[in-house]
Short mmCIF file of C-alpha atoms in Angstrom, two decimals:
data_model
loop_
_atom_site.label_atom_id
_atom_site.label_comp_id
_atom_site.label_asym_id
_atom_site.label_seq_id
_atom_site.Cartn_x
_atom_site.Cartn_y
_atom_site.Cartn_z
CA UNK A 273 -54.40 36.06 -85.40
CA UNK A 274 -52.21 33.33 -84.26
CA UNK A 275 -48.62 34.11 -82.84
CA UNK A 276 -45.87 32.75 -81.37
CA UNK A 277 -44.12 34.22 -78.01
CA UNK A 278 -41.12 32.83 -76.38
CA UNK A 279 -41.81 31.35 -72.88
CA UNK A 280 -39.45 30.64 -69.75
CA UNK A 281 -38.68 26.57 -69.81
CA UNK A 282 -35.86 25.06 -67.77
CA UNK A 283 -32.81 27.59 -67.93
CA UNK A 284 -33.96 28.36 -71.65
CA UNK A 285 -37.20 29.73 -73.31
CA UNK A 286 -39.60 27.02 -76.07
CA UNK A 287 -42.29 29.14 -78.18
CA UNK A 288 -46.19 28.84 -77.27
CA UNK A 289 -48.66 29.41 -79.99
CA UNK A 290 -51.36 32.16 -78.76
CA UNK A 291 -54.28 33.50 -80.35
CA UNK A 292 -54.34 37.58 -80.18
CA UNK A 293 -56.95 40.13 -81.77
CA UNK A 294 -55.50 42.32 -84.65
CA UNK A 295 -53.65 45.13 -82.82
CA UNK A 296 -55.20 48.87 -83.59
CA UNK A 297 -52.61 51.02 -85.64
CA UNK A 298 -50.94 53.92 -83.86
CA UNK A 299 -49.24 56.94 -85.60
CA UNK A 300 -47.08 56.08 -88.90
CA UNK A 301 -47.97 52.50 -88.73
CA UNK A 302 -49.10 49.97 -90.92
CA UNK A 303 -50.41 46.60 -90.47
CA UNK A 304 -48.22 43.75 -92.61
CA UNK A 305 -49.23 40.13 -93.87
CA UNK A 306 -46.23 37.88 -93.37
CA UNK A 307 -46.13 35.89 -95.75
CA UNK A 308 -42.56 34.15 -94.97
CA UNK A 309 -39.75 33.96 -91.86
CA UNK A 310 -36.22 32.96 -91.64
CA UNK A 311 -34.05 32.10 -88.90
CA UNK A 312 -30.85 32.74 -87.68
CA UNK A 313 -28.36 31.95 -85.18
CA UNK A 314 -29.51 34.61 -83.14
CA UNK A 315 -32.79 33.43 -82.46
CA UNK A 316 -31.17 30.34 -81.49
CA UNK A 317 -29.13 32.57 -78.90
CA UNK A 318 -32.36 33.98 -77.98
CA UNK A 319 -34.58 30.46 -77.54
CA UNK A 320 -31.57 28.79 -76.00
CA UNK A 321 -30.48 31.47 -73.40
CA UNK A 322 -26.91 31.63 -74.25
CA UNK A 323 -26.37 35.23 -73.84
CA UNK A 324 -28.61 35.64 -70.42
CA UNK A 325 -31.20 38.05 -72.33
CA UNK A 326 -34.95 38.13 -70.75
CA UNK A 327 -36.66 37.50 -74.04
CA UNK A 328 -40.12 36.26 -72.08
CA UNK A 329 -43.08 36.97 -73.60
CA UNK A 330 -41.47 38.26 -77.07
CA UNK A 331 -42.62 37.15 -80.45
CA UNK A 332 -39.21 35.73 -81.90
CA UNK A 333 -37.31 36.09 -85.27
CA UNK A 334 -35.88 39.13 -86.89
CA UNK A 335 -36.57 38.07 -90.56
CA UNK A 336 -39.91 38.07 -92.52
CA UNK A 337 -41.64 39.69 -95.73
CA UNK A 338 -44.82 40.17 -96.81
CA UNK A 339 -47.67 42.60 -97.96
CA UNK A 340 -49.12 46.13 -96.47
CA UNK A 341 -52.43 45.01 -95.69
CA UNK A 342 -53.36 48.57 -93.99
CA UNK A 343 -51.98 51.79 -93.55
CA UNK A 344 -52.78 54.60 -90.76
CA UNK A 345 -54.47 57.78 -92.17
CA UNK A 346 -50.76 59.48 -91.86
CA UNK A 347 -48.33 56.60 -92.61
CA UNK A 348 -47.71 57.79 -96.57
CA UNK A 349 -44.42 55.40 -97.76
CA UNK A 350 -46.78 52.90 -98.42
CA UNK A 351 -49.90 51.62 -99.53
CA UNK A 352 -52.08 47.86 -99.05
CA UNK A 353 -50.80 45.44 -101.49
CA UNK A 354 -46.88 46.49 -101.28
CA UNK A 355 -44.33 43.78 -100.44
CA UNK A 356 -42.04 44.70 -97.95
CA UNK A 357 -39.25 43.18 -95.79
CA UNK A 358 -38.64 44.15 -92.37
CA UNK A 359 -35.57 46.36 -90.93
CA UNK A 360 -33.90 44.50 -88.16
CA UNK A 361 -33.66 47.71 -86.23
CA UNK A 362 -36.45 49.29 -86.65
CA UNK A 363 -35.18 52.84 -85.42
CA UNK A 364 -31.41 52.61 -87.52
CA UNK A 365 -32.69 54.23 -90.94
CA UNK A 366 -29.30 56.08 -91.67
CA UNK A 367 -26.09 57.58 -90.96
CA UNK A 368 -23.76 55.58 -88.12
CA UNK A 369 -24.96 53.49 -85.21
CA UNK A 370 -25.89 54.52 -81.91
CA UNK A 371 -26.28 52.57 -79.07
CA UNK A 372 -29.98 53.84 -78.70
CA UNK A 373 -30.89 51.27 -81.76
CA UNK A 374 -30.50 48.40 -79.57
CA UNK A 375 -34.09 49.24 -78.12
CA UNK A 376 -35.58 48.67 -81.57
CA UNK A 377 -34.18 45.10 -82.68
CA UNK A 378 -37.23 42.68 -83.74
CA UNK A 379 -37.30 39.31 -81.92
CA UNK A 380 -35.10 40.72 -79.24
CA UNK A 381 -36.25 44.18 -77.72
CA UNK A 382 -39.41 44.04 -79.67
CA UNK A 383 -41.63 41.44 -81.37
CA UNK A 384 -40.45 39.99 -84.03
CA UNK A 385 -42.08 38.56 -87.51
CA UNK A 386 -43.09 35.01 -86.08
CA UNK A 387 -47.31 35.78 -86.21
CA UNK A 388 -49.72 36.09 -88.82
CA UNK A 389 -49.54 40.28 -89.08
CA UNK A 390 -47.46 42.27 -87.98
CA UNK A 391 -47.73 46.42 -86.95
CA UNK A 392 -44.81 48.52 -87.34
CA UNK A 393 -43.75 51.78 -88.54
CA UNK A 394 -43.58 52.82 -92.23
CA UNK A 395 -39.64 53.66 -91.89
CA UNK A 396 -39.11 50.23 -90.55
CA UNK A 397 -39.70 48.70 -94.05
CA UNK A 398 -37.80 48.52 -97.33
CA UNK A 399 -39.67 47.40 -100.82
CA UNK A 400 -39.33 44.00 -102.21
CA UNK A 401 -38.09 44.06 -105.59
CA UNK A 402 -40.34 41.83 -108.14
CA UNK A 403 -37.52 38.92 -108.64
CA UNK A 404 -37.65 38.33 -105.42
CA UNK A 405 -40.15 35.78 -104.11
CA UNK A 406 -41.14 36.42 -100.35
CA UNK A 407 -39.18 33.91 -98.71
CA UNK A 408 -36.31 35.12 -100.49
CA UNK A 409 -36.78 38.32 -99.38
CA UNK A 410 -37.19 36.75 -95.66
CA UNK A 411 -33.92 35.72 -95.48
CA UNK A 412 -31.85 39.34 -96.24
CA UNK A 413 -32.94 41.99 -93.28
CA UNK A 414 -30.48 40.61 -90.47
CA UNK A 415 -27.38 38.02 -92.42
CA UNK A 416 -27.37 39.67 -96.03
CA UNK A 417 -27.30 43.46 -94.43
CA UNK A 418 -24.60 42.46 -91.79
CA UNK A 419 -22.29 40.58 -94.93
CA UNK A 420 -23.53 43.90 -97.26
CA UNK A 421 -22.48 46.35 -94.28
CA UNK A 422 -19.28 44.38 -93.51
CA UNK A 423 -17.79 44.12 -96.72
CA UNK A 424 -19.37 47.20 -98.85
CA UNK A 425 -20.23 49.77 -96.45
CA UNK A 426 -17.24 49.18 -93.98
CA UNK A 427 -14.86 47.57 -95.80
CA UNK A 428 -14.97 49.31 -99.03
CA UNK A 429 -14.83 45.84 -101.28
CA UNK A 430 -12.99 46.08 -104.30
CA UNK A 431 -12.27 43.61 -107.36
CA UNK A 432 -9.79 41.05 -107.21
CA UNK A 433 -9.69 41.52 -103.11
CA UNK A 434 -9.11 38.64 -101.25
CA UNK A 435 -12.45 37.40 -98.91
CA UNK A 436 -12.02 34.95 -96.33
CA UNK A 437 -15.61 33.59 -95.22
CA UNK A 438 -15.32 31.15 -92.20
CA UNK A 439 -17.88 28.70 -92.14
CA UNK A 440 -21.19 28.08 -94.77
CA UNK A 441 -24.13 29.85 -92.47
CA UNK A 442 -26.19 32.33 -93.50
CA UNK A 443 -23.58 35.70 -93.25
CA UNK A 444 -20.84 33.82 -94.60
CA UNK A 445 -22.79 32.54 -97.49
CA UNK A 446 -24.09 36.24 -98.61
CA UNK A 447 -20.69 37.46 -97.75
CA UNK A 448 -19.50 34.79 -100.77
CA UNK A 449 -22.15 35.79 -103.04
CA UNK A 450 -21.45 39.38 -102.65
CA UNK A 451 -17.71 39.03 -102.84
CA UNK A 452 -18.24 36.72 -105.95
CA UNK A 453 -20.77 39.58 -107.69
CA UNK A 454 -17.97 42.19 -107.33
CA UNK A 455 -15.48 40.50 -108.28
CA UNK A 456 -13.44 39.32 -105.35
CA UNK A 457 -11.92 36.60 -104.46
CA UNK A 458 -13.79 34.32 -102.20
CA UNK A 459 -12.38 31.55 -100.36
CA UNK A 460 -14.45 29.30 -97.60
CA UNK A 461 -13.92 26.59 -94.94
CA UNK A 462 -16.01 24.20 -93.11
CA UNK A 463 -15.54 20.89 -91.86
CA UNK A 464 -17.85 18.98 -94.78
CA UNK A 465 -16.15 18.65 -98.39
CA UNK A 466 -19.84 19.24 -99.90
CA UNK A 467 -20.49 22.38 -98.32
CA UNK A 468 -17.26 23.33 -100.01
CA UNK A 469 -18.64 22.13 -103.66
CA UNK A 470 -21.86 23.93 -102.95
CA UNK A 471 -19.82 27.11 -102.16
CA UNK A 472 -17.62 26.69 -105.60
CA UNK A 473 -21.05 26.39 -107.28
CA UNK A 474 -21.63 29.78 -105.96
CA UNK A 475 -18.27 31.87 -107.08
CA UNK A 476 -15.81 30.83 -104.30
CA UNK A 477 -12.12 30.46 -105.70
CA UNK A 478 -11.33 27.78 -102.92
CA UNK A 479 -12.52 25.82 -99.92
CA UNK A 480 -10.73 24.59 -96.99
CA UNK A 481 -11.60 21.86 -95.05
CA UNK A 482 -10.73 22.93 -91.58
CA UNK A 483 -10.70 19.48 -89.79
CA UNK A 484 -8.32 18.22 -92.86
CA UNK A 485 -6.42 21.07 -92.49
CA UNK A 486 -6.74 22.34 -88.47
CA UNK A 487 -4.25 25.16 -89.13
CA UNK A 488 -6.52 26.62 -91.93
CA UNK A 489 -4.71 29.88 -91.27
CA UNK A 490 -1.79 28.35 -93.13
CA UNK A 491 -4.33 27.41 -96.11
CA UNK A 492 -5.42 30.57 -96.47
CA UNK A 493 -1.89 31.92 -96.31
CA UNK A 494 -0.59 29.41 -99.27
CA UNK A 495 -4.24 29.84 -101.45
CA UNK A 496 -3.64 34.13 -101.69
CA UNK A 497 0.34 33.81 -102.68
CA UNK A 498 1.16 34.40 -99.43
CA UNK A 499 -0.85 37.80 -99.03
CA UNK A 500 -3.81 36.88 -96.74
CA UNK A 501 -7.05 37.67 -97.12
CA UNK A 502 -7.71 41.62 -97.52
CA UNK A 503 -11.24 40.92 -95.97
CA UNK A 504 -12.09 38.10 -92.71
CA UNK A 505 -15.91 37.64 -92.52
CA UNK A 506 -14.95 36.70 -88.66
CA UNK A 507 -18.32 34.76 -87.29
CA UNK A 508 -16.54 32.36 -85.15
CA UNK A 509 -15.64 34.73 -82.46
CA UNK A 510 -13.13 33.11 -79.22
CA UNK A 511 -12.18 30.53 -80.93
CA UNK A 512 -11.53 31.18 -84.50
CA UNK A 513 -10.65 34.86 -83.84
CA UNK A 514 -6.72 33.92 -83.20
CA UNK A 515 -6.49 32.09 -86.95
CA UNK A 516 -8.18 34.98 -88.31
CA UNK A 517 -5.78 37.36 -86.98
CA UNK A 518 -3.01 34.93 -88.58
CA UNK A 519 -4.92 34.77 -92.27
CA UNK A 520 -5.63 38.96 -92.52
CA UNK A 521 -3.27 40.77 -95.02
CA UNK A 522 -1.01 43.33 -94.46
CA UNK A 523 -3.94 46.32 -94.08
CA UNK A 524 -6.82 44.38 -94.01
CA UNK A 525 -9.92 44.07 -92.19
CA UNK A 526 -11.52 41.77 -90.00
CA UNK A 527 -15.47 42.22 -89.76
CA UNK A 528 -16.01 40.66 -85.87
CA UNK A 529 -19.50 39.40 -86.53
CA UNK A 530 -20.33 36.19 -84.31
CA UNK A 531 -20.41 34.23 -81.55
CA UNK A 532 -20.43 30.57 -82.73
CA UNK A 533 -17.68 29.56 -80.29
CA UNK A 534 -18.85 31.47 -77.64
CA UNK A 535 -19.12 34.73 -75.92
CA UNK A 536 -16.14 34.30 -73.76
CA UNK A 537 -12.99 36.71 -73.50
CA UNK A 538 -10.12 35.15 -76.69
CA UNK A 539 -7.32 34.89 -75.03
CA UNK A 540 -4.92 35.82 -77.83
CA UNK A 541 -2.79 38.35 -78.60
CA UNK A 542 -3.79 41.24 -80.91
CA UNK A 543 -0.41 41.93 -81.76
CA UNK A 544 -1.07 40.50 -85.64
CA UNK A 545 -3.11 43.39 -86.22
CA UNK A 546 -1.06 45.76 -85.14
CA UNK A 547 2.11 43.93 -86.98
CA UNK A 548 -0.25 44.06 -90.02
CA UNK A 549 -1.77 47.23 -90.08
CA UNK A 550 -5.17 45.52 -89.99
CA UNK A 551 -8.65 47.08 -88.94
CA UNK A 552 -11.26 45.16 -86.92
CA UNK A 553 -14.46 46.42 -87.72
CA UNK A 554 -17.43 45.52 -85.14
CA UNK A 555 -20.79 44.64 -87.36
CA UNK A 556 -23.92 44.19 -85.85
CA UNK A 557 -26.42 44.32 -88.91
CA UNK A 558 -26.77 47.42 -90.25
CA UNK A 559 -29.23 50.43 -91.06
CA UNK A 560 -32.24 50.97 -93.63
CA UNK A 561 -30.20 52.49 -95.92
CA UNK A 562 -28.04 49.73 -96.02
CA UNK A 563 -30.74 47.36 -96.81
#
C-alpha cells in the first residue's frame, strides 16, 4: 500500500511516497480504506517545523474517512463496509482531558490518515452519517470538534449570543456555521471583502475587514451595541490575542485555539479579562464524545 511519511529536509521535513505491506491487526483493531484527507494548519506546523517537533518518519495529517475493510476477531463496534472518520486523539473517548492524550494525536505522535489503509483501534472511530459524503466527513475530526468543543461543550452557546470568529480558516468557518445553526450571532474578519460575502452566505450577521479597519476591536465593539462578543473563537494567538481581549463582553469567553501569529509569549496585559469578568478557555480539539 502506498504511504506518505514526513522526512528531515533543510531545517523542515517534505513527504516521501513509500510502498509498505498491509500491517497485521493487533487486539481491537481494524483495518480502514481511506477514502479522503484534509489538511490543516497543523500539519503545516508539522511539515514546516515551526514548533521544533521531531515528526521524522510519521505518516502526516490528522483528518480522513473511509470504510472498515477488516475487523480483528475481538474488535465488535464495527463491521467491513462501515464509514467511519477518524478521532484526532485516538485515546480521548470521554470525560475531560489529560495530558496523557497527547501520546495518541494522528499525524503528530502517531501516523496519521495520509496512506492507502489505515489500522487503528475500534474506539478511535466515530460513524459517518449517510448525508455526508467522505470528504466531507474528512474535514470534521480535528477543526469542526475544536469549534464544536469551544463553543458547545465549553462555552455553553446560546441563541442570540454574540460570536466573534477571527479569520475564514477551517475552525473559524465551523465555528460560524455552528453559531449560525443555533442561533447566534456570528460576526467575521479577514483582510479580503469576498471572504466576507462568502461568510454572509453562510449565516454571519457581519464582516470586518481588518486591514480597512486595523482596530477591528472597535468594529466589533460598535457591530454588538457596544456589548462585545459573548464568545472569541481566538486562532490568531500573540498577535491578535490583545484585540480579542478588547472585543470580549462583560463575562464572556475567549476559546485560545491557534497559533497563526506565532508561538511567542503576547506581551499584553490580561487585565481586560479580569475588568470583564471573562473566561479563557484553552481548546485543543476535543474527545470522541464530542465528535
Amino acid at each position: 500500500m502506498r504511504v506518505f511519511v514526513l522526512q528531515p529536509h533543510a531545517n523542515a521535513y517534505q513527504l516521501q511516497r513509500l510502498d509498505r505491506p498491509p500491517l497485521p491487526l493487533g487486539p481491537g483493531q481494524v483495518r480502514v480504506r481511506v477514502r479522503a484527507s484534509s489538511l490543516n494548519y497543523r500539519d503545516l506546523i508539522n511539515q514546516k517545523n515551526l514548533a521544533g517537533r521531531n515528526v521524522s518518519g510519521v505518516i502526516p495529517l490528522s483528518d480522513g474517512a473511509g470504510e472498515v475493510l477488516e475487523c480483528a476477531p475481538d474488535a465488535t463496534r464495527w463491521k467491513p463496509g462501515d464509514r467511519v472518520a477518524a478521532i484526532f486523539f485516538q485515546s480521548w473517548l470521554d470525560g475531560p482531558f489529560d495530558l496523557v492524550y497527547h501520546k495518541s494525536d494522528l499525524g503528530g505522535t502517531i501516523d496519521g490518515m495520509l496512506a492507502d489503509e489505515v489500522v487503528l483501534h475500534e474506539n478511535g472511530l466515530v460513524a459517518i452519517p449517510d448525508y455526508l459524503s467522505f470528504e466531507e466527513a474528512a474535514c470534521l475530526p480535528c477543526a469542526a470538534v475544536t469549534a464544536w468543543n469551544a463553543l458547545v461543550t465549553r462555552g455553553n452557546l446560546q441563541p442570540g449570543a454574540n460570536v466573534l470568529a477571527l479569520g475564514t480558516g477551517g475552525v473559524s468557518v465551523f465555528a460560524l456555521q455552528i453559531a449560525a445553526a443555533t442561533g447566534a450571532r456570528p460576526i467575521v474578519t479577514s483582510s479580503s471583502d469576498d471572504k466576507l460575502a462568502r461568510a454572509s452566505s453562510l449565516g454571519a450577521i457581519a464582516g470586518v475587514n481588518y486591514r480597512t479597519h486595523p482596530d477591528w476591536q472597535n468594529e466589533v465593539w460598535r457591530l454588538t451595541g457596544k456589548r462585545g462578543a459573548d464568545h472569541v473563537v481566538e486562532v490568531g494567538g500573540p498577535g491578535t490575542l490583545e484585540k480579542s481581549l478588547q472585543s470580549v463582553a462583560a463575562g464572556g469567553q475567549i476559546a485560545l485555539i491557534g497559533v497563526l501569529t506565532g508561538f511567542g509569549p503576547s506581551p499584553v496585559s490580561l487585565f481586560p479579562a479580569v475588568a470583564r469578568n471573562a473566561r479563557l478557555d484553552g481548546i485543543y480539539v476535543g474527545s470522541r464524545t464530542h465528535f
